[in-house]
Short mmCIF file of C-alpha atoms (C1' of nucleotides) in Angstrom, two decimals:
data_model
loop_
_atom_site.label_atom_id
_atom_site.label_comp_id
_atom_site.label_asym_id
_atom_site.label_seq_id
_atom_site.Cartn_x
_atom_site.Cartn_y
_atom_site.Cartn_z
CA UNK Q 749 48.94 209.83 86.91
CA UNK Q 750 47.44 206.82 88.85
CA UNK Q 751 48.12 206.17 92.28
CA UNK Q 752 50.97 203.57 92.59
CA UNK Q 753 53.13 205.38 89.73
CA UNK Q 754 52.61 208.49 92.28
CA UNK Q 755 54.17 206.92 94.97
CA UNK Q 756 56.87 205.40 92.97
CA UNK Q 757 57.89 208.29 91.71
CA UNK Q 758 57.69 210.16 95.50
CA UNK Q 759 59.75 207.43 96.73
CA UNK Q 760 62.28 207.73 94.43
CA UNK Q 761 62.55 211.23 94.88
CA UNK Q 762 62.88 210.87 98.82
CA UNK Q 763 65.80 208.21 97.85
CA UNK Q 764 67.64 210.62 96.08
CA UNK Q 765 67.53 213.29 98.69
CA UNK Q 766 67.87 211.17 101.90
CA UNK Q 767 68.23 207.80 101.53
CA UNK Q 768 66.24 204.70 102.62
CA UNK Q 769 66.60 204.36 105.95
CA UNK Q 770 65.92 208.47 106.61
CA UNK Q 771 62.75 208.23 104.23
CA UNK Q 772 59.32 207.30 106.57
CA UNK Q 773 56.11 205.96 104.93
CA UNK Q 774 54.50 209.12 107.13
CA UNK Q 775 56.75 211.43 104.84
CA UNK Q 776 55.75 209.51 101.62
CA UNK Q 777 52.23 209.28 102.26
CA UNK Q 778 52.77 213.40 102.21
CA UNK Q 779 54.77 213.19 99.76
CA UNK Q 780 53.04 210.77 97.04
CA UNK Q 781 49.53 212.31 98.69
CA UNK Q 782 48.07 208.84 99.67
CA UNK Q 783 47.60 207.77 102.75
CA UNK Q 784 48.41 204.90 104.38
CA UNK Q 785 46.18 202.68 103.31
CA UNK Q 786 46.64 203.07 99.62
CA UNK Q 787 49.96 202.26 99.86
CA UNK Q 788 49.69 198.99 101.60
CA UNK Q 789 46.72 198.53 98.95
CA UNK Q 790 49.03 198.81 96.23
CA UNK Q 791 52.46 197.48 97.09
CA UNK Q 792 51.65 194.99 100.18
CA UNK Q 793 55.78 194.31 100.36
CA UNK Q 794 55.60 198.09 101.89
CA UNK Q 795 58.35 200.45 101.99
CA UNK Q 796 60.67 197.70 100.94
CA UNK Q 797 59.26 196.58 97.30
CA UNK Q 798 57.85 200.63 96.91
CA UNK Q 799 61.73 201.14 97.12
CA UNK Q 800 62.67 198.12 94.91
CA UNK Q 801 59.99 199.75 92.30
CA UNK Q 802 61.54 203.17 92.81
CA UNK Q 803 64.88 202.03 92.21
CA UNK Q 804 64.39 200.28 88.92
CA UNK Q 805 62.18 203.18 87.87
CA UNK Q 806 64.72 205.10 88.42
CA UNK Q 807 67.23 203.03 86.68
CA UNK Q 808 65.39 202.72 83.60
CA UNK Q 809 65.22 206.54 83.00
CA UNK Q 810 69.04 207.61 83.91
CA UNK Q 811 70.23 205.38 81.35
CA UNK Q 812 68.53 207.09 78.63
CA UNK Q 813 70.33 210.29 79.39
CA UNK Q 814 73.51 208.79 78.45
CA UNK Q 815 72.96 208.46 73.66
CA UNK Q 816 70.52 212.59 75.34
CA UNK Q 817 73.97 213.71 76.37
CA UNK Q 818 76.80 212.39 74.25
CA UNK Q 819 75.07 212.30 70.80
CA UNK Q 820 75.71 216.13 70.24
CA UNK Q 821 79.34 215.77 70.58
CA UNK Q 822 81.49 214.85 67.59
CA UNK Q 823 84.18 213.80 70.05
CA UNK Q 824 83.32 211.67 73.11
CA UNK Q 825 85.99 212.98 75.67
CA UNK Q 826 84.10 216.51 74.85
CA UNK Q 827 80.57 215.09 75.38
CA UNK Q 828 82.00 213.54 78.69
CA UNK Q 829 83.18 216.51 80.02
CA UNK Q 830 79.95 218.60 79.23
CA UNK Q 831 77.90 215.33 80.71
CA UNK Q 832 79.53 216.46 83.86
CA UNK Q 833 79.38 220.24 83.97
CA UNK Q 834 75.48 219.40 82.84
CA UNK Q 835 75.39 217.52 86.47
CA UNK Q 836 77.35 219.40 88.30
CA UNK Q 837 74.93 222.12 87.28
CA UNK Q 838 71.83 220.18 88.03
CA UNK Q 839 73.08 219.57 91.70
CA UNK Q 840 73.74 222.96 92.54
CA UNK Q 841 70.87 224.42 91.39
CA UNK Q 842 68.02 221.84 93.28
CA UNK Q 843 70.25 223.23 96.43
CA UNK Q 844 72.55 220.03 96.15
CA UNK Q 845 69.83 217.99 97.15
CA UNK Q 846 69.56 215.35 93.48
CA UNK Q 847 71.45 212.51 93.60
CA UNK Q 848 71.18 209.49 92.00
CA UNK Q 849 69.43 207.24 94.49
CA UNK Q 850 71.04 203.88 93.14
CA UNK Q 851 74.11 205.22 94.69
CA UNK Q 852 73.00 206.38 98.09
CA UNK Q 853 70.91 203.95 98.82
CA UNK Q 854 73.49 201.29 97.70
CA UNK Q 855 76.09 203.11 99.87
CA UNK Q 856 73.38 202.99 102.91
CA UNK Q 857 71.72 199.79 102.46
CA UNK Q 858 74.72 197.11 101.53
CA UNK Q 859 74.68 195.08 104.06
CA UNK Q 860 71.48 195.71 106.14
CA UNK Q 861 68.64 195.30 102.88
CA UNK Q 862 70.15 192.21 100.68
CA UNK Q 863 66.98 192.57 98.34
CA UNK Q 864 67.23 196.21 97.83
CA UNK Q 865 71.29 195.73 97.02
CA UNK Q 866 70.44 192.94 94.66
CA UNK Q 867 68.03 195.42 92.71
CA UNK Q 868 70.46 198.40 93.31
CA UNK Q 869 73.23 195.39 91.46
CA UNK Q 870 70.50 194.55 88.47
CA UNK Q 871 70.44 198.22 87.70
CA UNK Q 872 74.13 198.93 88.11
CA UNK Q 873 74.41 195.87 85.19
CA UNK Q 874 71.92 197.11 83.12
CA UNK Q 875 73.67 200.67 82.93
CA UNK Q 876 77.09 199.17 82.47
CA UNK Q 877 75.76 196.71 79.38
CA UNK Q 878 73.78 199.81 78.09
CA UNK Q 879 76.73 201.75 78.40
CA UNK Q 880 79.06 199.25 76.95
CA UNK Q 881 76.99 199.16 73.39
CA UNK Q 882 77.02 203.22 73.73
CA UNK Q 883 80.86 203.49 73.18
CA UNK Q 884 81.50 200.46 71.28
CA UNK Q 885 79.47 202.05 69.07
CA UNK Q 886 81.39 205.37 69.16
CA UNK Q 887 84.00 203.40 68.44
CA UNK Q 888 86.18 201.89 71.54
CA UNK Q 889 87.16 198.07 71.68
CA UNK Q 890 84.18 196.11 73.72
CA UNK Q 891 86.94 195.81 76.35
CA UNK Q 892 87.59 199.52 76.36
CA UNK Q 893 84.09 200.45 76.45
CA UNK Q 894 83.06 198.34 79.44
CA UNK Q 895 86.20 199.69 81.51
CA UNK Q 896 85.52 203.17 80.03
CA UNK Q 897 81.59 202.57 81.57
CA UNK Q 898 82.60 201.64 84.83
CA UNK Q 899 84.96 204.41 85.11
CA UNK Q 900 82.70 207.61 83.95
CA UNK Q 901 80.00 206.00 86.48
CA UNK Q 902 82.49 205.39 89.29
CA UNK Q 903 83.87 208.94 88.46
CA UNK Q 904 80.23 210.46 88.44
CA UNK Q 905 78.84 208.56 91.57
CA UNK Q 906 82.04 209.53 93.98
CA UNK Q 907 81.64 213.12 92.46
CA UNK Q 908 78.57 213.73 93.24
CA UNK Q 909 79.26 212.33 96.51
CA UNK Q 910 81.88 215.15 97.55
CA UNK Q 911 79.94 217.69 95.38
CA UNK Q 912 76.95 216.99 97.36
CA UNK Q 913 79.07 217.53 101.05
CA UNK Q 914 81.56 220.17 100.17
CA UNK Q 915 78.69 222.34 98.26
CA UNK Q 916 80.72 222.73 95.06
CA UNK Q 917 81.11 222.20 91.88
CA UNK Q 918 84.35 221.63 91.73
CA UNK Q 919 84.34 217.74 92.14
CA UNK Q 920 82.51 217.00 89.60
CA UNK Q 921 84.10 218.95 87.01
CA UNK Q 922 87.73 217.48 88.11
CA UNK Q 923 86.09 214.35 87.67
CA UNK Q 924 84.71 214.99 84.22
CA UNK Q 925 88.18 216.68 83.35
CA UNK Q 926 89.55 213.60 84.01
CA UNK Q 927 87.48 210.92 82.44
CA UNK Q 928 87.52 212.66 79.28
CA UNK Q 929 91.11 212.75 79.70
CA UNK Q 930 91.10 208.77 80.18
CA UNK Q 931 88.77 208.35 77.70
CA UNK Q 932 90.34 210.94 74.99
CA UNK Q 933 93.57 208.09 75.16
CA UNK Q 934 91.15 205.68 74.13
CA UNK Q 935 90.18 206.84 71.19
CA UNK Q 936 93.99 207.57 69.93
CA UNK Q 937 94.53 204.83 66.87
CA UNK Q 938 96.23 201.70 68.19
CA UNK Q 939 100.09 201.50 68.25
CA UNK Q 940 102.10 200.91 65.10
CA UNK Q 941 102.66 197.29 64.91
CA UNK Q 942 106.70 196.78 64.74
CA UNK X 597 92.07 201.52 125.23
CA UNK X 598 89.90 204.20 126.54
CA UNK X 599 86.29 203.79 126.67
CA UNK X 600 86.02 207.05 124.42
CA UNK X 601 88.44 205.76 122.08
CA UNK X 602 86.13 202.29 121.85
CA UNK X 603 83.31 203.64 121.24
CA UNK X 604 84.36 206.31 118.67
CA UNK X 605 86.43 203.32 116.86
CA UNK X 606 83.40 201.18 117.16
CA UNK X 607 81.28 204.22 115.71
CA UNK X 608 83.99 204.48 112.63
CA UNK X 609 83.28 200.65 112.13
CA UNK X 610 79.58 200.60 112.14
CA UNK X 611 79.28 203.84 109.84
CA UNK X 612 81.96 202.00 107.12
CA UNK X 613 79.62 199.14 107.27
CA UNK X 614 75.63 200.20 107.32
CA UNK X 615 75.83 203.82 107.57
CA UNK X 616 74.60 206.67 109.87
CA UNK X 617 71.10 205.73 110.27
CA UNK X 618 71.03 202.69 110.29
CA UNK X 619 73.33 202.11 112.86
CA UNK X 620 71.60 202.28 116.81
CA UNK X 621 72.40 203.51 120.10
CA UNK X 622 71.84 199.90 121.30
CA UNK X 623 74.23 198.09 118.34
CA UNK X 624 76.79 200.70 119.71
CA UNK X 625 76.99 199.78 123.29
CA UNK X 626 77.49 196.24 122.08
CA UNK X 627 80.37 196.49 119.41
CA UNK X 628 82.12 199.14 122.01
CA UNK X 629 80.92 197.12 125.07
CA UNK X 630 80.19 199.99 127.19
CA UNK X 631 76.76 200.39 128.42
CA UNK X 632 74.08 203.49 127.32
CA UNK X 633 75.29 205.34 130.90
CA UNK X 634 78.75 205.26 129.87
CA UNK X 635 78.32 206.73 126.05
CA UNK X 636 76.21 209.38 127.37
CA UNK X 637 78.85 210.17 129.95
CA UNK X 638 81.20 210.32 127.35
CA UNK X 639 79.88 211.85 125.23
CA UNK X 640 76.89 214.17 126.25
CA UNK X 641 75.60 215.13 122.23
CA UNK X 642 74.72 211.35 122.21
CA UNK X 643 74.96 209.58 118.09
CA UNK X 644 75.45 212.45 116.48
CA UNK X 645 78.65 213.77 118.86
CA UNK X 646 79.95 210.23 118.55
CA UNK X 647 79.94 209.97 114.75
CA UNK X 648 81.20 213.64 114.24
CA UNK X 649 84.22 212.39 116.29
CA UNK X 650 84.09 209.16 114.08
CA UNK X 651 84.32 211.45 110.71
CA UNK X 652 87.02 213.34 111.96
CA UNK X 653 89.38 210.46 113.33
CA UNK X 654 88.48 208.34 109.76
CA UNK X 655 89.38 211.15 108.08
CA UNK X 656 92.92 211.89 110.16
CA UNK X 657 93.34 208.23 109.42
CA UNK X 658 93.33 207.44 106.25
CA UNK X 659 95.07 210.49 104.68
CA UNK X 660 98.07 209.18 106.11
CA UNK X 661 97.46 206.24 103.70
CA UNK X 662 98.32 208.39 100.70
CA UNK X 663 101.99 208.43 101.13
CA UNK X 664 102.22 205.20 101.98
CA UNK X 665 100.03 203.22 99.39
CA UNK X 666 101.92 205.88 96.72
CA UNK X 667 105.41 206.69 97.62
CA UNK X 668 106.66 202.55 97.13
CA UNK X 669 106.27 203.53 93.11
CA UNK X 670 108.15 205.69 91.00
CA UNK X 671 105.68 205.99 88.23
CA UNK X 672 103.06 207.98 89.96
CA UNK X 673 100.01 206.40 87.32
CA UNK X 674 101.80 202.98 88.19
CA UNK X 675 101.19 203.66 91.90
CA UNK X 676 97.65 205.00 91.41
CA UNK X 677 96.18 201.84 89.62
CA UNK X 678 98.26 199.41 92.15
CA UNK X 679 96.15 201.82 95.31
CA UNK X 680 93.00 200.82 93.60
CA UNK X 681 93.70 197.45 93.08
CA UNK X 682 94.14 197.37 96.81
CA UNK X 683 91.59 198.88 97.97
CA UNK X 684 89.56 196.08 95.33
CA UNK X 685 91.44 193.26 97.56
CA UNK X 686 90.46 194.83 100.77
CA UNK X 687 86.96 195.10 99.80
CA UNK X 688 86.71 191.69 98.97
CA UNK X 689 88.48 189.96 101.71
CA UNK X 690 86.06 191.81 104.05
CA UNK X 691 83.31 190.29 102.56
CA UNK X 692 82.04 193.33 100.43
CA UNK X 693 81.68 195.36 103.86
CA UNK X 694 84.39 198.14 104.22
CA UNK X 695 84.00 201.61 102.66
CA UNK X 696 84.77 204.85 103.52
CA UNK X 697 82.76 206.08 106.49
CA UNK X 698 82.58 209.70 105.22
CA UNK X 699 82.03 208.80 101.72
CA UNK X 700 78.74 206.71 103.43
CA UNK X 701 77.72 209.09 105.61
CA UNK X 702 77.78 212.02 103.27
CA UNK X 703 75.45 210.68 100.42
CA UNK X 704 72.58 209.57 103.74
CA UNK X 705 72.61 212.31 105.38
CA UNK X 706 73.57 214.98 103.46
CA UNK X 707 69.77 217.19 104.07
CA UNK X 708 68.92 215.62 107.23
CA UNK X 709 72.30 216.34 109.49
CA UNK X 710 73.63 219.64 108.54
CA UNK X 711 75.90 218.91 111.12
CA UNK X 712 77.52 215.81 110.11
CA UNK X 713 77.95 216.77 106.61
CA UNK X 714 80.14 220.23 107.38
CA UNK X 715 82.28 217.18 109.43
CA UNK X 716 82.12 215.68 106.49
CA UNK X 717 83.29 218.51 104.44
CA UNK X 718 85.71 219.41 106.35
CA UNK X 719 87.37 215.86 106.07
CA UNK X 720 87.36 215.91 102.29
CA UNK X 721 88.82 219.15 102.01
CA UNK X 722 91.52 218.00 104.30
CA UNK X 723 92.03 215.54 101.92
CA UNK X 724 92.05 217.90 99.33
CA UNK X 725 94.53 219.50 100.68
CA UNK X 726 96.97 217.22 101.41
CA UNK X 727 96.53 215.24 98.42
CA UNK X 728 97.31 218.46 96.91
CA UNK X 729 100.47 218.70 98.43
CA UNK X 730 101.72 215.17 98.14
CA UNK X 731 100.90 214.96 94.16
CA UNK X 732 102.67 218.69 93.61
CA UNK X 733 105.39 216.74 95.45
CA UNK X 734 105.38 214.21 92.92
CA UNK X 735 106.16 217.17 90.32
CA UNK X 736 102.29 218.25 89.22
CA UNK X 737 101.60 222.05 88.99
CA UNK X 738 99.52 222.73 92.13
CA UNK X 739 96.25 222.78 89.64
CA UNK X 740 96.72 219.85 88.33
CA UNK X 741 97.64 218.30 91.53
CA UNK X 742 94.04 219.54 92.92
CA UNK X 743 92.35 218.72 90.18
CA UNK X 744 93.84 214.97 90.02
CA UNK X 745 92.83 214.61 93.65
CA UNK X 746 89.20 215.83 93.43
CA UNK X 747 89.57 213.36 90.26
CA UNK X 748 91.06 210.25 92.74
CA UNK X 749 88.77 210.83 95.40
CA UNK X 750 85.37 210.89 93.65
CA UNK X 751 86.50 207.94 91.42
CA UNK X 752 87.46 206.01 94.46
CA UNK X 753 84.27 207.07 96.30
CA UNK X 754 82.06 206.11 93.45
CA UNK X 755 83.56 202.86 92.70
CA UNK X 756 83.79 201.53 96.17
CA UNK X 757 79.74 202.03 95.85
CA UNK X 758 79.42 199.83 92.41
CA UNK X 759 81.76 197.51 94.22
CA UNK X 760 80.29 197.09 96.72
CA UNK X 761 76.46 197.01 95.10
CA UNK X 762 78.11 194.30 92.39
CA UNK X 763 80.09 192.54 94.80
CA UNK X 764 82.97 192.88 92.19
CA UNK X 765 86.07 194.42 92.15
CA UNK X 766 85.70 195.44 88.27
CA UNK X 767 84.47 198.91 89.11
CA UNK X 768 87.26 199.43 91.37
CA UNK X 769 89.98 197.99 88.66
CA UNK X 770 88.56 199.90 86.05
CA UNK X 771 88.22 203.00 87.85
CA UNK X 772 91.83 202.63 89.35
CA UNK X 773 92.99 201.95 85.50
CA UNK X 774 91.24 204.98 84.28
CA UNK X 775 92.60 207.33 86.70
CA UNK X 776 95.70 205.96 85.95
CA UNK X 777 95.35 207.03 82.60
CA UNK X 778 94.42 210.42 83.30
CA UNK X 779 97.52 211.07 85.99
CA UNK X 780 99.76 209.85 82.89
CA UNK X 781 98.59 212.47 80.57
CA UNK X 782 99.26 215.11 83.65
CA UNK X 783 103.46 214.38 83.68
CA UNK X 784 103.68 214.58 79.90
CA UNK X 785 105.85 217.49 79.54
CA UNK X 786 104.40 221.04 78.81
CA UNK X 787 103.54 221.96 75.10
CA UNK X 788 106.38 223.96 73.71
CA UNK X 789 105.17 227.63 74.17
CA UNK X 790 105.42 229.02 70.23
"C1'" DC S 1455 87.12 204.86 158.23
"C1'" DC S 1456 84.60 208.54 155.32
"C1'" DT S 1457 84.09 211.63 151.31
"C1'" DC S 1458 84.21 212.84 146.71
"C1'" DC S 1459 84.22 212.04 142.05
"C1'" DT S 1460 84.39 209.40 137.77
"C1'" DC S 1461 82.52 206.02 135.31
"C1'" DT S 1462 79.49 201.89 134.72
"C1'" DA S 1463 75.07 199.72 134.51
"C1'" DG S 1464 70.67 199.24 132.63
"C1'" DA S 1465 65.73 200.32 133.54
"C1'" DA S 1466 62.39 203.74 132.15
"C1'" DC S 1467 60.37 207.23 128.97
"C1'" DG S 1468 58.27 209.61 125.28
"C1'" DG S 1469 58.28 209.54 120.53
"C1'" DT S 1470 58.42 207.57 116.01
"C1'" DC S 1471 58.81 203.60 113.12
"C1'" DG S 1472 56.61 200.20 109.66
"C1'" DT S 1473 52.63 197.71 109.51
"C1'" DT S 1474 47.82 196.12 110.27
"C1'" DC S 1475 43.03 196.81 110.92
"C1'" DT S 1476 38.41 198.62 110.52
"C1'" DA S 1477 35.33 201.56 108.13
"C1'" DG S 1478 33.53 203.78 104.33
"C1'" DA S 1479 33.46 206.07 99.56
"C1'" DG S 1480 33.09 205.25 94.78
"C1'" DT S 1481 31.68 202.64 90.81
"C1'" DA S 1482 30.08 199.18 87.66
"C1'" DA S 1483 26.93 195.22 86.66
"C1'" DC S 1484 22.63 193.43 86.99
"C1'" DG B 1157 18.04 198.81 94.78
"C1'" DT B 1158 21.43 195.40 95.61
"C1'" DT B 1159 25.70 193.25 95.35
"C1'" DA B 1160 30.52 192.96 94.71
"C1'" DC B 1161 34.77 194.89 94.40
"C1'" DT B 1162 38.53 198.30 94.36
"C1'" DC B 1163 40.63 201.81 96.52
"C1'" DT B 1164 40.82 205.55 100.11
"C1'" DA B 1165 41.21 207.04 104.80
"C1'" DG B 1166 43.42 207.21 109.04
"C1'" DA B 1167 43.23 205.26 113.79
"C1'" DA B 1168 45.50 201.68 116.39
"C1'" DC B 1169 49.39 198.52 117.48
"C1'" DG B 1170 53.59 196.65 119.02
"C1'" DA B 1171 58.46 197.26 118.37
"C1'" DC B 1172 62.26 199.92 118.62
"C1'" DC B 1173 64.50 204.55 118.57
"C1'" DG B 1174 67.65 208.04 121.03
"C1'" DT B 1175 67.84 209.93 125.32
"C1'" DT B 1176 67.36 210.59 130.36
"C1'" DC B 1177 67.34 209.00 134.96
"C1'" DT B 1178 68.49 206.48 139.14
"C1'" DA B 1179 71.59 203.56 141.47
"C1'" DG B 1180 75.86 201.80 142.60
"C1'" DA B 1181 80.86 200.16 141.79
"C1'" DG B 1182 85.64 201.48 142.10
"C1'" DG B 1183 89.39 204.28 143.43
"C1'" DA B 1184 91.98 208.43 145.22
"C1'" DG B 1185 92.86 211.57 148.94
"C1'" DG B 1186 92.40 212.66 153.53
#
DNA sequence: CCTCCTCTAGAACGGTCGTTCTAGAGTAAC
DNA sequence: GTTACTCTAGAACGACCGTTCTAGAGGAGG
C-alpha cells in the first residue's frame, strides 16, 4: 500500500476512536509509520486535508455496506434490525472503540473546523441520496425512502453514541427494534381510497 | 450567581458548542469571567473536574424537559414528533450551535477520558431511567417503555449530529417522524392471546 | 487597629501541539 | 559518474496547552 493511502487510512482510524481534535500528527506518524516529513510531503494542507481525505475515504466505503447488509433479507424491517445487531456486535467486540468517524468528528468539529464540517455535510448527502435509491428500490415512495434514510442513520449514529458510553449493546438494538418498526409501517399497502 | 455555578454553566455551554477538547482553560476564564486563580480554587481537578460537574448538571437539566415537552399532548406519538420538531427550531435559531453536551462529549472522548465517559454514562442511564418511568406512565409495559427510550435518545442524539453537519432540520424532522411511528405501533393493543 | 481566611488576579512553567526546515537516501535518465 | 527529482527522516520552532505559583484585594471577627 503506498504511503499517502497509509496515512489516510491511519487517520481515519484515529477519527473513529478519538476524534480530531484528540488525534496528534506525533500519534499518526506512529500510527501510519511515516514520519513527519512524509506527511507534509504528501498532503501539505496537514492534519486538516489528511482528515478531509480520511473522511471521504471513509464515506465512500460505509455506504457500500448498506445493498452488503439488506440484500439478504426478503423483508427490509428484518434486514434493518439485523443491520443493527451486526453493529452493535462490531462495537463491542473492538472494545467499543469503532465508530463511525463522520459522526464524531462532526459532533466535535461543527463549529471550530468549517472545512472539515462541509466535507463531514458532502458525505452525510452522498449517504442519504445513496440511501434514498436503496429503498425506493425496495419499494418505498421516494418521499418515504429519503425520511426512512435519515431516520435509520440518525437512529444508528445516536446509538452508537450511548452504546459507545454506557458499554452496551442495548442501545443499539432498541434503536434497530425501532426503525424496523417505523420502517415495517412503510411498507404496509397504502390506505383504501374511500 | 456563584462563581462555581458560572463557570460550570459556562463549561455546559462551551462543551454543547465545540466539545471537550477543543474547548481551553483560557476560553473558560473568559465566557465565566473568572480568572485561572479562581477556577483552580474552585475547582482543584482543573478541566476535567469542571466538565464532570458540567455532565452531571446538563444531564439533571434536561431530563426535566421530558415531562414538559410531552405531557401538553395526549397522543404520546403526537407529542414525540412535535419534541423533535422543537428541538429542529432550537437548533436552527441558534445558528446550528446547540447540542447535547453529553451526547458531544461522549463520542470525543470516549478512549481518552475514562473518567468523563462513566459521567457520561451515568447521565444517560439516568435518563434511561426516568424516561422509563414517564413513558410506563403514559401506559407502555416497562419493556417497551425502556426500549422506546433507548430508541428516543439515540435517534435524537444521532440526528442532532446530521443536523447539525447539514445545517438542516430534515434529519431531525424525519427522525422525530420515525420515532413517532414506532411509539404508535407500541399503544396498539395486545394481540389476542389464542 | 490587626488577624485570618476566602477568593481574585494573572504571570510563569514545563510540556505538547501543528508545522517548517535541513539533510540525506533512493532511483531513473543520460 | 553526474544530475535531477521524489520521498524519507527527524530535529527545531514558535504558539498554545493545562496547571501551578505568588501576590494581593475584600471582608468578618475580635
Amino acid at each position: 500500500m503506498k504511503t499517502d493511502e497509509r496515512i489516510v487510512q491511519a487517520m481515519a482510524e484515529l477519527l473513529r476512536v478519538q476524534g480530531y481534535a484528540a488525534t496528534g500528527v506525533k500519534q499518526l506518524t506512529e500510527a501510519a509509520g511515516a514520519p513527519t516529513g512524509s506527511i507534509y510531503h504528501h498532503f501539505k494542507g496537514g492534519k486538516r486535508e489528511i482528515a478531509t481525505a480520511a473522511l471521504r475515504s471513509t464515506g465512500a466505503a460505509y455506504i457500500q455496506l448498506l445493498p452488503l447488509l439488506l440484500d439478504p433479507y426478503d423483508d427490509l424491517a428484518e434486514g434493518v434490525e439485523a443491520a443493527f445487531a451486526q453493529a452493535a456486535e462490531d462495537l463491542e467486540n473492538t472494545g467499543w472503540a469503532n465508530m463511525c468517524p463522520v459522526g464524531t468528528v462532526t459532533g466535535e468539529i461543527a463549529d471550530a473546523e468549517p472545512a472539515l464540517r462541509e466535507v463531514a455535510a458532502e458525505v452525510f448527502a452522498s449517504w442519504v441520496e445513496e440511501g434514498t435509491r436503496y429503498l425506493t428500490g425496495r419499494g418505498l415512495s421516494p418521499d418515504d425512502a429519503r425520511a426512512a434514510t435519515y431516520a435509520l442513520l440518525s437512529a444508528l449514529e445516536g446509538a452508537f453514541i450511548l452504546a459507545r458510553g454506557q458499554r452496551s449493546r442495548e442501545p443499539l438494538l432498541a434503536a434497530g427494534h425501532a426503525t424496523a418498526a417505523y420502517v415495517a409501517t412503510l411498507r404496509k399497502p397504502a390506505p383504501l381510497t374511500p
